[in-house]
Short mmCIF file of C-alpha atoms in Angstrom, two decimals:
data_model
loop_
_atom_site.label_atom_id
_atom_site.label_comp_id
_atom_site.label_asym_id
_atom_site.label_seq_id
_atom_site.Cartn_x
_atom_site.Cartn_y
_atom_site.Cartn_z
CA UNK K 1 34.74 56.60 0.91
CA UNK K 2 31.82 54.13 1.66
CA UNK K 3 31.83 52.02 5.16
CA UNK K 4 33.35 48.32 4.61
CA UNK K 5 31.41 45.31 6.97
CA UNK K 6 31.79 41.65 7.36
CA UNK K 7 28.79 40.20 6.14
CA UNK K 8 27.79 35.82 5.78
CA UNK K 9 28.92 33.92 3.54
CA UNK K 10 25.22 31.67 2.23
CA UNK K 11 25.66 27.48 1.39
CA UNK K 12 25.34 28.06 -1.73
CA UNK K 13 28.31 30.92 -1.96
CA UNK K 14 29.91 29.20 0.25
CA UNK K 15 30.11 25.97 -2.26
CA UNK K 16 30.55 27.94 -5.24
CA UNK K 17 33.22 30.04 -3.91
CA UNK K 18 35.28 26.78 -3.09
CA UNK K 19 34.82 24.69 -6.16
CA UNK K 20 35.60 21.60 -7.31
CA UNK K 21 39.55 22.75 -5.53
CA UNK K 22 42.04 25.34 -4.93
CA UNK K 23 44.34 26.67 -2.44
CA UNK K 24 44.04 27.46 1.23
CA UNK K 25 45.97 27.44 4.00
CA UNK K 26 45.73 24.23 6.46
CA UNK K 27 46.41 24.56 10.09
CA UNK K 28 48.19 21.61 13.09
CA UNK K 29 48.44 21.83 16.41
CA UNK K 30 50.79 19.63 19.17
CA UNK K 31 50.89 20.46 22.13
CA UNK K 32 49.72 23.91 21.99
CA UNK K 33 52.28 25.13 19.06
CA UNK K 34 50.42 26.46 15.61
CA UNK K 35 52.07 24.94 11.99
CA UNK K 36 50.40 26.42 8.67
CA UNK K 37 51.19 25.42 5.29
CA UNK K 38 49.43 25.58 1.75
CA UNK K 39 47.60 23.34 0.13
CA UNK K 40 45.78 22.39 -2.43
CA UNK K 41 42.83 20.88 -2.00
CA UNK K 42 39.34 19.01 -4.20
CA UNK K 43 36.12 19.23 -2.82
CA UNK K 44 32.54 17.81 -3.60
CA UNK K 45 29.46 19.55 -2.74
CA UNK K 46 27.56 16.65 -2.40
CA UNK K 47 29.63 15.62 0.88
CA UNK K 48 30.95 18.93 1.92
CA UNK K 49 34.84 16.77 2.19
CA UNK K 50 37.96 18.49 1.53
CA UNK K 51 40.81 16.05 -0.89
CA UNK K 52 44.40 16.51 0.28
CA UNK K 53 47.30 15.56 -1.10
CA UNK K 54 50.37 16.01 1.40
CA UNK K 55 53.56 15.00 0.83
CA UNK K 56 56.24 14.31 3.19
CA UNK K 57 60.65 15.11 2.49
CA UNK K 58 63.16 13.66 5.39
CA UNK K 59 62.93 16.80 6.77
CA UNK K 60 59.29 17.63 6.84
CA UNK K 61 58.03 19.33 9.79
CA UNK K 62 54.59 18.76 8.81
CA UNK K 63 55.06 14.90 10.14
CA UNK K 64 55.60 16.25 13.90
CA UNK K 65 52.40 17.96 13.26
CA UNK K 66 50.08 15.34 11.01
CA UNK K 67 49.31 12.21 13.19
CA UNK K 68 45.35 11.09 11.53
CA UNK K 69 42.95 10.85 12.58
CA UNK K 70 43.51 15.38 14.33
CA UNK K 71 41.88 18.50 14.83
CA UNK K 72 42.28 21.35 10.92
CA UNK K 73 41.62 24.69 10.16
CA UNK K 74 41.52 25.23 6.33
CA UNK K 75 41.34 28.63 5.50
CA UNK K 76 40.06 29.80 1.42
CA UNK K 77 40.27 33.16 0.07
CA UNK K 78 40.27 35.79 -2.03
CA UNK K 79 41.57 39.26 -2.19
CA UNK K 80 39.97 41.20 -6.00
CA UNK K 81 40.28 44.98 -7.22
CA UNK K 82 37.18 45.80 -7.32
CA UNK K 83 35.78 48.60 -10.40
CA UNK K 84 35.52 51.23 -8.17
CA UNK K 85 38.66 50.79 -6.57
CA UNK K 86 37.50 48.88 -3.26
CA UNK K 87 38.72 45.65 -1.89
CA UNK K 88 36.83 43.10 -2.33
CA UNK K 89 37.87 39.98 -0.18
CA UNK K 90 35.53 36.70 0.95
CA UNK K 91 36.99 33.83 3.15
CA UNK K 92 36.04 30.36 4.73
CA UNK K 93 37.33 29.28 7.06
CA UNK K 94 36.32 25.08 7.39
CA UNK K 95 37.16 23.38 10.85
CA UNK K 96 37.19 18.95 11.40
CA UNK K 97 38.70 15.77 11.53
CA UNK K 98 41.59 15.34 9.31
CA UNK K 99 41.96 11.19 8.50
CA UNK K 100 44.78 10.01 5.91
CA UNK K 101 42.72 7.29 3.24
CA UNK K 102 45.57 4.85 3.17
CA UNK K 103 46.39 3.74 -0.37
CA UNK K 104 44.77 0.10 -0.06
CA UNK K 105 41.39 1.77 0.33
CA UNK K 106 40.85 4.59 -1.89
CA UNK K 107 37.94 4.06 -4.41
CA UNK K 108 37.52 5.83 -7.59
CA UNK K 109 35.64 9.18 -5.81
CA UNK K 110 38.31 9.34 -3.79
CA UNK K 111 40.65 9.71 -7.15
CA UNK K 112 38.39 11.59 -9.14
CA UNK K 113 37.56 14.65 -5.93
CA UNK K 114 41.58 14.22 -5.31
CA UNK K 115 42.34 14.60 -9.63
CA UNK K 116 40.10 18.48 -8.74
CA UNK K 117 42.89 19.22 -6.99
CA UNK K 118 45.50 22.35 -7.87
CA UNK K 119 49.10 21.03 -8.68
CA UNK K 120 52.04 23.04 -8.47
CA UNK K 121 53.61 24.11 -11.65
CA UNK K 122 56.85 24.40 -10.14
CA UNK K 123 58.90 22.24 -7.26
CA UNK K 124 58.76 23.15 -4.36
CA UNK K 125 60.74 20.14 -3.07
CA UNK K 126 64.33 20.32 -2.72
CA UNK K 127 64.82 16.45 -3.28
CA UNK K 128 63.21 14.92 -6.30
CA UNK K 129 59.98 14.45 -6.23
CA UNK K 130 61.02 10.54 -5.87
CA UNK K 131 61.91 10.74 -2.02
CA UNK K 132 58.41 13.04 -1.24
CA UNK K 133 56.36 10.22 -0.02
CA UNK K 134 53.02 11.44 -0.01
CA UNK K 135 49.87 11.01 2.02
CA UNK K 136 46.52 11.07 0.88
CA UNK K 137 44.06 12.67 3.64
CA UNK K 138 40.70 14.09 3.47
CA UNK K 139 40.05 16.42 5.89
CA UNK K 140 34.88 16.34 7.51
CA UNK K 141 34.22 19.60 8.51
CA UNK K 142 32.63 19.83 11.91
CA UNK K 143 32.16 23.71 10.73
CA UNK K 144 31.80 25.47 7.77
CA UNK K 145 31.78 29.63 7.85
CA UNK K 146 32.21 31.83 5.20
CA UNK K 147 32.83 35.84 5.51
CA UNK K 148 33.68 38.70 3.02
CA UNK K 149 32.66 42.39 2.48
CA UNK K 150 30.34 45.02 1.51
CA UNK K 151 30.21 48.52 0.98
CA UNK K 152 27.36 50.22 3.28
#
C-alpha cells in the first residue's frame, strides 16, 4: 500500500474545486464556544468572495452566533474513491469576516452570485418557509488554503 501525504492546492486548483458554488460547513464562535452548520455558497472567482443565504426560525441557535460582522470559517471538502481503491480527499478552508448584505442594498451582481448557491432539494426546517427569516451574507476571505492527499 502506498504512503499518503498531504500537499497544498494552488490558487487555480482551489478555484476549480470551489467552482461557482457548492456546499460546506460554516463555523462561528461566541464566548469560546464553537457552532458549525451546513451551508450552500455561491463563489465569485473575480474577487474571491462567498455568498450565503442563511435561514433563521424562532428557535435558531444560529442567530445567537451570527453577529455581523463576525469572524467565520467555511470548510468545503470532498472524498472520492480512486480507481485503485484509494481515497482521494480535497479540502479548502476559508477564514474571514461574515457580513450581512441588507436586502435594499443587494446589487444584481450579489443576486447572481447568490444564485450559484445550491438550494437543498428538501426542507430542513420544521416551520413553513414563509415563517423563516432569510438573510443574505457575504464571507470576505482573509485567508484561503487548500489541501489534497497524494499517494507516493
